[in-house]
PDB file of C-alpha atoms in Angstrom:
ATOM      1  CA  MET A   1      35.107  30.638   1.896  1.00 72.00           C
ATOM      2  CA  THR A   2      38.174  28.527   2.529  1.00 77.00           C
ATOM      3  CA  ARG A   3      38.683  25.046   1.137  1.00 78.00           C
ATOM      4  CA  ASP A   4      38.448  23.538   4.635  1.00 80.00           C
ATOM      5  CA  GLU A   5      35.131  25.327   5.227  1.00 82.00           C
ATOM      6  CA  LEU A   6      33.751  24.003   1.949  1.00 83.00           C
ATOM      7  CA  LYS A   7      34.853  20.469   2.855  1.00 85.00           C
ATOM      8  CA  SER A   8      33.030  20.771   6.188  1.00 89.00           C
ATOM      9  CA  PHE A   9      29.814  21.732   4.383  1.00 91.00           C
ATOM     10  CA  MET A  10      30.155  18.787   1.988  1.00 93.00           C
ATOM     11  CA  ARG A  11      30.566  16.153   4.713  1.00 93.00           C
ATOM     12  CA  ARG A  12      27.885  13.465   4.281  1.00 94.00           C
ATOM     13  CA  SER A  13      26.237  11.175   6.812  1.00 95.00           C
ATOM     14  CA  ASN A  14      23.385   8.669   6.919  1.00 97.00           C
ATOM     15  CA  ILE A  15      22.241   9.792  10.378  1.00 97.00           C
ATOM     16  CA  PRO A  16      20.515  13.119   9.502  1.00 97.00           C
ATOM     17  CA  ALA A  17      18.655  11.423   6.665  1.00 97.00           C
ATOM     18  CA  PHE A  18      17.335   8.556   8.776  1.00 97.00           C
ATOM     19  CA  LYS A  19      16.277  10.981  11.504  1.00 97.00           C
ATOM     20  CA  ARG A  20      14.323  13.054   9.016  1.00 98.00           C
ATOM     21  CA  LEU A  21      12.872   9.949   7.352  1.00 98.00           C
ATOM     22  CA  ALA A  22      11.578   8.739  10.721  1.00 98.00           C
ATOM     23  CA  ILE A  23       9.701  12.016  11.197  1.00 98.00           C
ATOM     24  CA  TRP A  24       8.617  11.857   7.551  1.00 98.00           C
ATOM     25  CA  VAL A  25       6.956   8.478   8.086  1.00 98.00           C
ATOM     26  CA  ILE A  26       5.182   9.764  11.200  1.00 98.00           C
ATOM     27  CA  VAL A  27       3.851  12.754   9.249  1.00 98.00           C
ATOM     28  CA  LEU A  28       2.620  10.439   6.470  1.00 98.00           C
ATOM     29  CA  LEU A  29       0.883   8.231   9.034  1.00 98.00           C
ATOM     30  CA  LEU A  30      -0.821  11.265  10.544  1.00 98.00           C
ATOM     31  CA  THR A  31      -2.009  12.674   7.216  1.00 98.00           C
ATOM     32  CA  SER A  32      -3.175   9.287   5.925  1.00 98.00           C
ATOM     33  CA  SER A  33      -5.012   8.758   9.233  1.00 98.00           C
ATOM     34  CA  ALA A  34      -6.755  12.076   8.706  1.00 98.00           C
ATOM     35  CA  VAL A  35      -7.937  10.794   5.321  1.00 98.00           C
ATOM     36  CA  TYR A  36      -9.134   7.540   6.894  1.00 98.00           C
ATOM     37  CA  PHE A  37     -11.168   9.207   9.641  1.00 98.00           C
ATOM     38  CA  SER A  38     -12.679  11.746   7.248  1.00 98.00           C
ATOM     39  CA  LEU A  39     -13.881   9.244   4.636  1.00 97.00           C
ATOM     40  CA  GLY A  40     -17.575   9.672   3.970  1.00 95.00           C
ATOM     41  CA  THR A  41     -17.552  13.302   5.095  1.00 97.00           C
ATOM     42  CA  ALA A  42     -16.835  16.626   3.426  1.00 97.00           C
ATOM     43  CA  TRP A  43     -13.599  16.798   5.424  1.00 98.00           C
ATOM     44  CA  VAL A  44     -12.079  14.137   3.187  1.00 98.00           C
ATOM     45  CA  PHE A  45     -11.147  16.744   0.563  1.00 98.00           C
ATOM     46  CA  PRO A  46      -9.067  19.001   2.836  1.00 98.00           C
ATOM     47  CA  ALA A  47      -7.585  15.858   4.417  1.00 98.00           C
ATOM     48  CA  MET A  48      -6.561  14.494   1.004  1.00 98.00           C
ATOM     49  CA  PHE A  49      -5.161  17.897   0.091  1.00 98.00           C
ATOM     50  CA  VAL A  50      -2.915  18.025   3.171  1.00 98.00           C
ATOM     51  CA  HIS A  51      -1.877  14.409   2.621  1.00 98.00           C
ATOM     52  CA  GLY A  52      -1.190  15.244  -1.016  1.00 98.00           C
ATOM     53  CA  VAL A  53       1.045  18.171  -0.103  1.00 98.00           C
ATOM     54  CA  VAL A  54       3.225  15.742   1.858  1.00 98.00           C
ATOM     55  CA  LEU A  55       3.151  13.150  -0.937  1.00 98.00           C
ATOM     56  CA  VAL A  56       4.254  15.561  -3.678  1.00 98.00           C
ATOM     57  CA  HIS A  57       7.189  16.608  -1.521  1.00 98.00           C
ATOM     58  CA  HIS A  58       8.689  13.188  -2.165  1.00 98.00           C
ATOM     59  CA  PHE A  59      10.051  15.126  -5.118  1.00 98.00           C
ATOM     60  CA  SER A  60      12.317  17.034  -2.731  1.00 98.00           C
ATOM     61  CA  LEU A  61      13.711  13.809  -1.293  1.00 98.00           C
ATOM     62  CA  GLN A  62      14.167  12.334  -4.778  1.00 98.00           C
ATOM     63  CA  HIS A  63      15.897  15.509  -5.908  1.00 98.00           C
ATOM     64  CA  GLU A  64      18.419  15.223  -3.098  1.00 98.00           C
ATOM     65  CA  CYS A  65      18.929  11.532  -3.906  1.00 98.00           C
ATOM     66  CA  VAL A  66      19.729  12.532  -7.491  1.00 97.00           C
ATOM     67  CA  HIS A  67      22.647  14.521  -6.094  1.00 97.00           C
ATOM     68  CA  TYR A  68      23.688  11.608  -3.832  1.00 97.00           C
ATOM     69  CA  THR A  69      23.604  13.949  -0.836  1.00 96.00           C
ATOM     70  CA  VAL A  70      20.845  12.414   1.307  1.00 97.00           C
ATOM     71  CA  PHE A  71      22.876   9.388   2.384  1.00 97.00           C
ATOM     72  CA  ARG A  72      26.570   8.792   2.602  1.00 96.00           C
ATOM     73  CA  THR A  73      25.900   5.246   1.369  1.00 97.00           C
ATOM     74  CA  ARG A  74      25.537   5.686  -2.382  1.00 96.00           C
ATOM     75  CA  TRP A  75      23.098   2.856  -3.111  1.00 97.00           C
ATOM     76  CA  LEU A  76      20.655   4.156  -0.508  1.00 98.00           C
ATOM     77  CA  ASN A  77      20.279   7.327  -2.583  1.00 98.00           C
ATOM     78  CA  ASP A  78      19.385   5.255  -5.652  1.00 97.00           C
ATOM     79  CA  LEU A  79      16.964   3.082  -3.667  1.00 98.00           C
ATOM     80  CA  PHE A  80      15.050   5.885  -1.986  1.00 98.00           C
ATOM     81  CA  GLY A  81      15.175   8.041  -5.100  1.00 98.00           C
ATOM     82  CA  SER A  82      13.568   5.257  -7.138  1.00 97.00           C
ATOM     83  CA  ILE A  83      10.869   4.694  -4.486  1.00 98.00           C
ATOM     84  CA  CYS A  84      10.039   8.393  -4.525  1.00 98.00           C
ATOM     85  CA  GLY A  85       9.935   8.293  -8.316  1.00 98.00           C
ATOM     86  CA  VAL A  86       7.281   5.569  -8.278  1.00 98.00           C
ATOM     87  CA  ILE A  87       5.203   7.512  -5.741  1.00 98.00           C
ATOM     88  CA  ILE A  88       5.134  10.723  -7.787  1.00 98.00           C
ATOM     89  CA  GLY A  89       5.480   9.311 -11.312  1.00 97.00           C
ATOM     90  CA  LEU A  90       9.012  10.516 -12.013  1.00 98.00           C
ATOM     91  CA  PRO A  91      11.416   7.811 -13.273  1.00 97.00           C
ATOM     92  CA  HIS A  92      14.646   8.253 -11.361  1.00 98.00           C
ATOM     93  CA  THR A  93      17.298   7.647 -14.025  1.00 97.00           C
ATOM     94  CA  HIS A  94      15.771  10.028 -16.551  1.00 98.00           C
ATOM     95  CA  PHE A  95      15.336  12.678 -13.885  1.00 98.00           C
ATOM     96  CA  ARG A  96      18.962  12.326 -12.748  1.00 97.00           C
ATOM     97  CA  TYR A  97      20.364  13.025 -16.220  1.00 98.00           C
ATOM     98  CA  GLU A  98      17.836  15.751 -16.954  1.00 98.00           C
ATOM     99  CA  HIS A  99      18.612  17.469 -13.663  1.00 97.00           C
ATOM    100  CA  CYS A 100      22.340  17.348 -14.355  1.00 96.00           C
ATOM    101  CA  ASP A 101      21.776  19.481 -17.464  1.00 96.00           C
ATOM    102  CA  HIS A 102      19.555  21.809 -15.444  1.00 97.00           C
ATOM    103  CA  HIS A 103      22.526  22.562 -13.188  1.00 97.00           C
ATOM    104  CA  THR A 104      24.862  22.939 -16.151  1.00 95.00           C
ATOM    105  CA  TYR A 105      22.595  25.313 -18.094  1.00 97.00           C
ATOM    106  CA  THR A 106      20.424  26.877 -15.373  1.00 97.00           C
ATOM    107  CA  GLN A 107      17.939  29.388 -16.817  1.00 96.00           C
ATOM    108  CA  ILE A 108      19.502  29.258 -20.301  1.00 95.00           C
ATOM    109  CA  ASP A 109      16.590  29.136 -22.721  1.00 93.00           C
ATOM    110  CA  GLY A 110      16.914  26.214 -25.133  1.00 93.00           C
ATOM    111  CA  ASP A 111      19.543  24.424 -23.044  1.00 96.00           C
ATOM    112  CA  ASP A 112      18.000  24.060 -19.563  1.00 96.00           C
ATOM    113  CA  PRO A 113      15.632  21.053 -19.886  1.00 96.00           C
ATOM    114  CA  GLU A 114      13.813  22.010 -16.659  1.00 97.00           C
ATOM    115  CA  LEU A 115      13.369  25.687 -17.448  1.00 96.00           C
ATOM    116  CA  VAL A 116       9.899  26.959 -16.564  1.00 95.00           C
ATOM    117  CA  PRO A 117       9.369  30.016 -18.776  1.00 93.00           C
ATOM    118  CA  MET A 118       8.016  33.237 -17.413  1.00 95.00           C
ATOM    119  CA  PRO A 119       4.230  33.158 -17.967  1.00 95.00           C
ATOM    120  CA  LYS A 120       3.062  35.360 -20.807  1.00 93.00           C
ATOM    121  CA  SER A 121      -0.185  36.238 -19.068  1.00 95.00           C
ATOM    122  CA  PHE A 122      -2.061  35.799 -15.808  1.00 96.00           C
ATOM    123  CA  ALA A 123      -4.096  33.046 -17.497  1.00 96.00           C
ATOM    124  CA  SER A 124      -0.951  31.094 -18.419  1.00 96.00           C
ATOM    125  CA  TYR A 125       0.337  31.616 -14.869  1.00 97.00           C
ATOM    126  CA  LEU A 126      -2.831  30.057 -13.446  1.00 97.00           C
ATOM    127  CA  PHE A 127      -2.814  27.252 -16.014  1.00 98.00           C
ATOM    128  CA  TYR A 128       0.706  26.233 -15.014  1.00 97.00           C
ATOM    129  CA  LEU A 129      -0.368  26.137 -11.366  1.00 98.00           C
ATOM    130  CA  THR A 130      -3.163  23.665 -12.172  1.00 98.00           C
ATOM    131  CA  ALA A 131      -0.337  21.139 -12.839  1.00 98.00           C
ATOM    132  CA  ILE A 132      -2.085  20.058 -16.054  1.00 98.00           C
ATOM    133  CA  PRO A 133       0.972  20.936 -18.200  1.00 96.00           C
ATOM    134  CA  TYR A 134       3.211  19.055 -15.755  1.00 97.00           C
ATOM    135  CA  TRP A 135       1.149  15.849 -15.734  1.00 97.00           C
ATOM    136  CA  ARG A 136       0.767  15.979 -19.506  1.00 97.00           C
ATOM    137  CA  THR A 137       4.542  16.225 -19.939  1.00 96.00           C
ATOM    138  CA  LYS A 138       5.359  13.456 -17.459  1.00 96.00           C
ATOM    139  CA  PHE A 139       2.762  10.992 -18.731  1.00 96.00           C
ATOM    140  CA  THR A 140       3.941  11.646 -22.290  1.00 97.00           C
ATOM    141  CA  GLU A 141       7.549  10.998 -21.266  1.00 97.00           C
ATOM    142  CA  ILE A 142       6.771   7.706 -19.544  1.00 98.00           C
ATOM    143  CA  TRP A 143       4.633   6.535 -22.463  1.00 97.00           C
ATOM    144  CA  ARG A 144       7.268   7.550 -25.040  1.00 98.00           C
ATOM    145  CA  HIS A 145      10.128   5.954 -23.118  1.00 98.00           C
ATOM    146  CA  SER A 146       8.187   2.728 -22.639  1.00 98.00           C
ATOM    147  CA  PHE A 147       8.190   2.434 -26.437  1.00 97.00           C
ATOM    148  CA  GLY A 148      11.923   3.145 -26.625  1.00 98.00           C
ATOM    149  CA  ARG A 149      11.721   6.687 -27.966  1.00 98.00           C
ATOM    150  CA  LEU A 150      13.679   9.769 -26.926  1.00 98.00           C
ATOM    151  CA  THR A 151      13.392  13.335 -28.116  1.00 97.00           C
ATOM    152  CA  ALA A 152      16.359  15.161 -29.645  1.00 96.00           C
ATOM    153  CA  SER A 153      16.685  17.152 -26.421  1.00 95.00           C
ATOM    154  CA  GLU A 154      16.766  13.972 -24.311  1.00 97.00           C
ATOM    155  CA  LYS A 155      19.436  12.447 -26.528  1.00 97.00           C
ATOM    156  CA  ARG A 156      21.581  15.450 -25.704  1.00 96.00           C
ATOM    157  CA  PHE A 157      21.642  14.839 -21.942  1.00 97.00           C
ATOM    158  CA  ILE A 158      21.096  11.073 -21.675  1.00 97.00           C
ATOM    159  CA  PRO A 159      24.214   9.041 -22.585  1.00 97.00           C
ATOM    160  CA  LYS A 160      23.666   6.132 -24.942  1.00 97.00           C
ATOM    161  CA  VAL A 161      24.767   3.630 -22.293  1.00 97.00           C
ATOM    162  CA  ALA A 162      21.758   4.711 -20.186  1.00 97.00           C
ATOM    163  CA  TYR A 163      19.098   4.392 -22.903  1.00 98.00           C
ATOM    164  CA  LYS A 164      18.133   0.832 -21.964  1.00 98.00           C
ATOM    165  CA  LEU A 165      17.812   1.683 -18.282  1.00 98.00           C
ATOM    166  CA  VAL A 166      15.643   4.727 -19.023  1.00 98.00           C
ATOM    167  CA  PHE A 167      13.364   2.574 -21.188  1.00 98.00           C
ATOM    168  CA  LEU A 168      13.283  -0.256 -18.624  1.00 98.00           C
ATOM    169  CA  GLU A 169      12.324   2.089 -15.786  1.00 98.00           C
ATOM    170  CA  ALA A 170       9.503   3.584 -17.822  1.00 98.00           C
ATOM    171  CA  ARG A 171       8.183   0.136 -18.784  1.00 98.00           C
ATOM    172  CA  LEU A 172       8.319  -1.155 -15.212  1.00 98.00           C
ATOM    173  CA  MET A 173       6.607   1.961 -13.903  1.00 97.00           C
ATOM    174  CA  LEU A 174       3.885   1.818 -16.535  1.00 97.00           C
ATOM    175  CA  ALA A 175       3.381  -1.912 -15.920  1.00 97.00           C
ATOM    176  CA  ALA A 176       3.112  -1.299 -12.160  1.00 97.00           C
ATOM    177  CA  TYR A 177       0.513   1.428 -12.612  1.00 97.00           C
ATOM    178  CA  LEU A 178      -1.561  -0.619 -15.063  1.00 97.00           C
ATOM    179  CA  THR A 179      -1.373  -3.657 -12.780  1.00 98.00           C
ATOM    180  CA  LEU A 180      -2.614  -1.559  -9.872  1.00 97.00           C
ATOM    181  CA  VAL A 181      -5.548  -0.307 -11.947  1.00 97.00           C
ATOM    182  CA  GLY A 182      -6.385  -3.893 -12.872  1.00 97.00           C
ATOM    183  CA  VAL A 183      -6.269  -5.027  -9.236  1.00 97.00           C
ATOM    184  CA  MET A 184      -8.483  -2.128  -8.180  1.00 97.00           C
ATOM    185  CA  VAL A 185     -11.102  -2.999 -10.795  1.00 97.00           C
ATOM    186  CA  ILE A 186     -11.012  -6.781 -10.323  1.00 97.00           C
ATOM    187  CA  PHE A 187     -11.174  -6.705  -6.530  1.00 97.00           C
ATOM    188  CA  ASP A 188     -13.332  -3.597  -6.225  1.00 96.00           C
ATOM    189  CA  TRP A 189     -10.574  -2.038  -4.092  1.00 96.00           C
ATOM    190  CA  TYR A 190     -10.274   1.714  -4.419  1.00 95.00           C
ATOM    191  CA  SER A 191      -8.204   2.733  -1.408  1.00 97.00           C
ATOM    192  CA  PRO A 192      -5.282   3.863  -3.613  1.00 98.00           C
ATOM    193  CA  LEU A 193      -7.541   6.541  -5.053  1.00 98.00           C
ATOM    194  CA  PHE A 194      -8.077   8.173  -1.657  1.00 98.00           C
ATOM    195  CA  TYR A 195      -4.634   7.623  -0.176  1.00 98.00           C
ATOM    196  CA  TRP A 196      -2.488   8.194  -3.256  1.00 98.00           C
ATOM    197  CA  ILE A 197      -4.003   9.249  -6.617  1.00 98.00           C
ATOM    198  CA  PHE A 198      -6.507  11.916  -5.536  1.00 98.00           C
ATOM    199  CA  PRO A 199      -4.091  13.407  -2.971  1.00 98.00           C
ATOM    200  CA  LEU A 200      -1.351  13.611  -5.623  1.00 98.00           C
ATOM    201  CA  ILE A 201      -3.681  15.451  -7.985  1.00 98.00           C
ATOM    202  CA  LEU A 202      -4.777  17.835  -5.239  1.00 98.00           C
ATOM    203  CA  GLY A 203      -1.256  18.405  -3.940  1.00 98.00           C
ATOM    204  CA  GLU A 204       0.697  18.837  -7.183  1.00 98.00           C
ATOM    205  CA  PRO A 205      -0.422  22.467  -7.725  1.00 98.00           C
ATOM    206  CA  VAL A 206       1.315  23.272  -4.435  1.00 98.00           C
ATOM    207  CA  MET A 207       4.523  21.749  -5.773  1.00 98.00           C
ATOM    208  CA  ARG A 208       4.139  23.764  -8.991  1.00 98.00           C
ATOM    209  CA  PHE A 209       3.636  26.874  -6.831  1.00 98.00           C
ATOM    210  CA  ILE A 210       6.876  26.107  -4.977  1.00 98.00           C
ATOM    211  CA  ARG A 211       8.927  25.101  -8.022  1.00 98.00           C
ATOM    212  CA  MET A 212       8.092  28.386  -9.731  1.00 98.00           C
ATOM    213  CA  THR A 213       9.776  30.298  -6.902  1.00 98.00           C
ATOM    214  CA  GLU A 214      13.180  28.764  -7.646  1.00 98.00           C
ATOM    215  CA  HIS A 215      13.896  30.434 -10.991  1.00 97.00           C
ATOM    216  CA  VAL A 216      10.793  31.878 -12.648  1.00 97.00           C
ATOM    217  CA  GLY A 217      11.004  35.637 -12.973  1.00 95.00           C
ATOM    218  CA  ARG A 218      14.748  35.676 -12.464  1.00 96.00           C
ATOM    219  CA  PRO A 219      16.973  36.744 -15.378  1.00 94.00           C
ATOM    220  CA  THR A 220      17.769  34.089 -17.976  1.00 93.00           C
ATOM    221  CA  VAL A 221      21.507  34.474 -17.533  1.00 94.00           C
ATOM    222  CA  SER A 222      24.243  32.096 -16.422  1.00 91.00           C
ATOM    223  CA  GLN A 223      25.222  34.015 -13.257  1.00 91.00           C
ATOM    224  CA  MET A 224      23.899  32.063 -10.261  1.00 87.00           C
ATOM    225  CA  ARG A 225      23.583  35.115  -8.055  1.00 88.00           C
ATOM    226  CA  GLU A 226      21.037  36.397 -10.567  1.00 94.00           C
ATOM    227  CA  ASN A 227      19.180  33.388 -11.988  1.00 96.00           C
ATOM    228  CA  THR A 228      18.125  31.608  -8.770  1.00 97.00           C
ATOM    229  CA  ARG A 229      16.129  32.535  -5.670  1.00 97.00           C
ATOM    230  CA  THR A 230      16.565  31.468  -2.096  1.00 98.00           C
ATOM    231  CA  ASN A 231      13.252  31.702  -0.222  1.00 98.00           C
ATOM    232  CA  LEU A 232      13.163  32.149   3.540  1.00 98.00           C
ATOM    233  CA  VAL A 233      10.273  29.981   4.751  1.00 98.00           C
ATOM    234  CA  SER A 234       9.017  28.528   8.025  1.00 98.00           C
ATOM    235  CA  LEU A 235      10.226  25.297   9.611  1.00 98.00           C
ATOM    236  CA  PRO A 236       7.364  23.048   8.318  1.00 97.00           C
ATOM    237  CA  TRP A 237       8.105  24.055   4.736  1.00 98.00           C
ATOM    238  CA  ARG A 238      11.853  23.650   5.245  1.00 98.00           C
ATOM    239  CA  PHE A 239      11.163  20.151   6.577  1.00 98.00           C
ATOM    240  CA  LEU A 240       8.961  19.180   3.635  1.00 98.00           C
ATOM    241  CA  CYS A 241      11.308  20.545   0.976  1.00 98.00           C
ATOM    242  CA  TRP A 242      14.465  19.098   2.565  1.00 98.00           C
ATOM    243  CA  ASN A 243      15.898  22.639   2.831  1.00 98.00           C
ATOM    244  CA  MET A 244      15.602  23.196  -0.914  1.00 98.00           C
ATOM    245  CA  ASN A 245      14.221  26.638  -0.167  1.00 98.00           C
ATOM    246  CA  TYR A 246      17.947  27.448   0.045  1.00 98.00           C
ATOM    247  CA  HIS A 247      18.029  26.976  -3.679  1.00 98.00           C
ATOM    248  CA  ALA A 248      20.684  29.489  -4.655  1.00 97.00           C
ATOM    249  CA  GLU A 249      23.059  27.900  -2.146  1.00 97.00           C
ATOM    250  CA  HIS A 250      22.264  24.503  -3.627  1.00 97.00           C
ATOM    251  CA  HIS A 251      23.114  25.752  -7.111  1.00 96.00           C
ATOM    252  CA  TYR A 252      26.367  27.258  -5.895  1.00 94.00           C
ATOM    253  CA  VAL A 253      27.539  23.944  -4.391  1.00 94.00           C
ATOM    254  CA  SER A 254      25.161  21.135  -5.346  1.00 95.00           C
ATOM    255  CA  SER A 255      27.204  18.527  -3.482  1.00 95.00           C
ATOM    256  CA  VAL A 256      26.368  20.071  -0.097  1.00 96.00           C
ATOM    257  CA  PRO A 257      23.895  17.810   1.812  1.00 97.00           C
ATOM    258  CA  PHE A 258      20.455  19.122   2.721  1.00 97.00           C
ATOM    259  CA  HIS A 259      21.269  19.371   6.432  1.00 96.00           C
ATOM    260  CA  ALA A 260      24.229  21.713   5.791  1.00 97.00           C
ATOM    261  CA  LEU A 261      22.365  24.180   3.547  1.00 97.00           C
ATOM    262  CA  PRO A 262      21.193  26.461   6.413  1.00 97.00           C
ATOM    263  CA  ARG A 263      24.823  26.881   7.492  1.00 96.00           C
ATOM    264  CA  LEU A 264      25.894  27.506   3.897  1.00 96.00           C
ATOM    265  CA  HIS A 265      23.178  30.157   3.661  1.00 97.00           C
ATOM    266  CA  GLU A 266      24.825  32.123   6.444  1.00 96.00           C
ATOM    267  CA  LYS A 267      28.011  32.193   4.382  1.00 94.00           C
ATOM    268  CA  LEU A 268      26.410  33.143   1.065  1.00 95.00           C
ATOM    269  CA  LYS A 269      23.360  35.223   2.002  1.00 96.00           C
ATOM    270  CA  ASP A 270      25.037  38.494   1.048  1.00 95.00           C
ATOM    271  CA  HIS A 271      26.114  37.156  -2.348  1.00 94.00           C
ATOM    272  CA  ILE A 272      22.865  35.632  -3.643  1.00 96.00           C
ATOM    273  CA  HIS A 273      19.283  36.696  -4.328  1.00 96.00           C
ATOM    274  CA  VAL A 274      17.269  36.116  -1.142  1.00 98.00           C
ATOM    275  CA  GLU A 275      13.473  36.457  -1.032  1.00 98.00           C
ATOM    276  CA  HIS A 276      12.793  37.331   2.603  1.00 97.00           C
ATOM    277  CA  ASN A 277       9.028  37.007   2.169  1.00 97.00           C
ATOM    278  CA  GLY A 278       9.256  33.372   1.102  1.00 97.00           C
ATOM    279  CA  TYR A 279       7.119  31.713  -1.521  1.00 98.00           C
ATOM    280  CA  ILE A 280       4.450  34.418  -1.369  1.00 98.00           C
ATOM    281  CA  GLY A 281       7.054  37.118  -1.925  1.00 98.00           C
ATOM    282  CA  ALA A 282       8.459  35.245  -4.925  1.00 98.00           C
ATOM    283  CA  HIS A 283       5.025  34.973  -6.519  1.00 98.00           C
ATOM    284  CA  ARG A 284       4.347  38.628  -5.800  1.00 97.00           C
ATOM    285  CA  ASP A 285       7.522  39.374  -7.767  1.00 97.00           C
ATOM    286  CA  ILE A 286       6.421  37.122 -10.638  1.00 97.00           C
ATOM    287  CA  LEU A 287       2.967  38.690 -10.809  1.00 96.00           C
ATOM    288  CA  GLN A 288       4.406  42.199 -10.724  1.00 95.00           C
ATOM    289  CA  GLN A 289       6.594  41.343 -13.702  1.00 94.00           C
ATOM    290  CA  LEU A 290       3.530  40.239 -15.649  1.00 91.00           C
ATOM    291  CA  ASN A 291       2.313  43.837 -15.519  1.00 74.00           C
ATOM    292  CA  LEU A 292       5.644  45.444 -16.433  1.00 55.00           C
ATOM    293  CA  PRO A 293       6.334  46.396 -20.069  1.00 47.00           C
ATOM    294  CA  SER A 294       9.898  45.119 -19.625  1.00 43.00           C
ATOM    295  CA  SER A 295       8.874  41.706 -18.281  1.00 41.00           C
ATOM    296  CA  LYS A 296       9.287  39.964 -21.645  1.00 42.00           C
ATOM    297  CA  SER A 297      12.826  41.189 -22.044  1.00 38.00           C
ATOM    298  CA  ASN A 298      13.664  39.964 -18.544  1.00 40.00           C
ATOM    299  CA  SER A 299      12.089  36.554 -18.952  1.00 38.00           C
ATOM    300  CA  GLY A 300      13.484  35.325 -22.245  1.00 36.00           C
ATOM    301  CA  VAL A 301      10.003  34.635 -23.708  1.00 31.00           C
TER     302      VAL A 301
END
């Protein structure tokens, strides 16, 4: 790839983001309407699940905002990233610094703060997919940060000048959530449960299912062509994940905007690990490794 080609991939614009956000809002209106019209019936659970799948994919938008690739205007990335963080319970500043180390030490056990280890058994595989470990970790982080405490690992990737902002974000987020609970109880108003909380709980296992396909089961080595998967998925999934199914391409050049990743894939597809059967194929690979005697040596656990 020439330097001029790389520069063309890295060109940023606000227009693709606002176009996708417009469709995003329409999709949210449709899924929330499905919840509304199904209230009081058994259909409310599948409706909340579908709505939740869309809600948890705010992570994909926040992830792109962390890289400042959604919008050309820098502050818009911070604004929308922070909004997404409130929706899914992921403080934006902490995530930005944590994710920076993930790109620096991808799949390196002990250094990658976002490393999801290869499951040791089918039971541990299923337990991860419940999202219980994820929620436990995130709630613990917010609670700990609200009291001004960081772990030794966090002190490694969060600069001291950002400590106060990390603590402030956690306190504001916790205060907002507690205030909402108080309002719900005082005014006997429980709509947030059906349009936000329950859908998030129902949808998060889908996000865990997707996040596992990025690195889990790939070798714990520093070579990007080995440690990361690209998953070929259908258009609806590509829309929801902001093209992050092209994950190996993203790790090769993380400053390439979401809308240019399909073009970058055409350039790199012969030099990266591509799962042609999508998310299902990636999980088939993971499950096959659970039954292989060599799986532990490949997984770093």
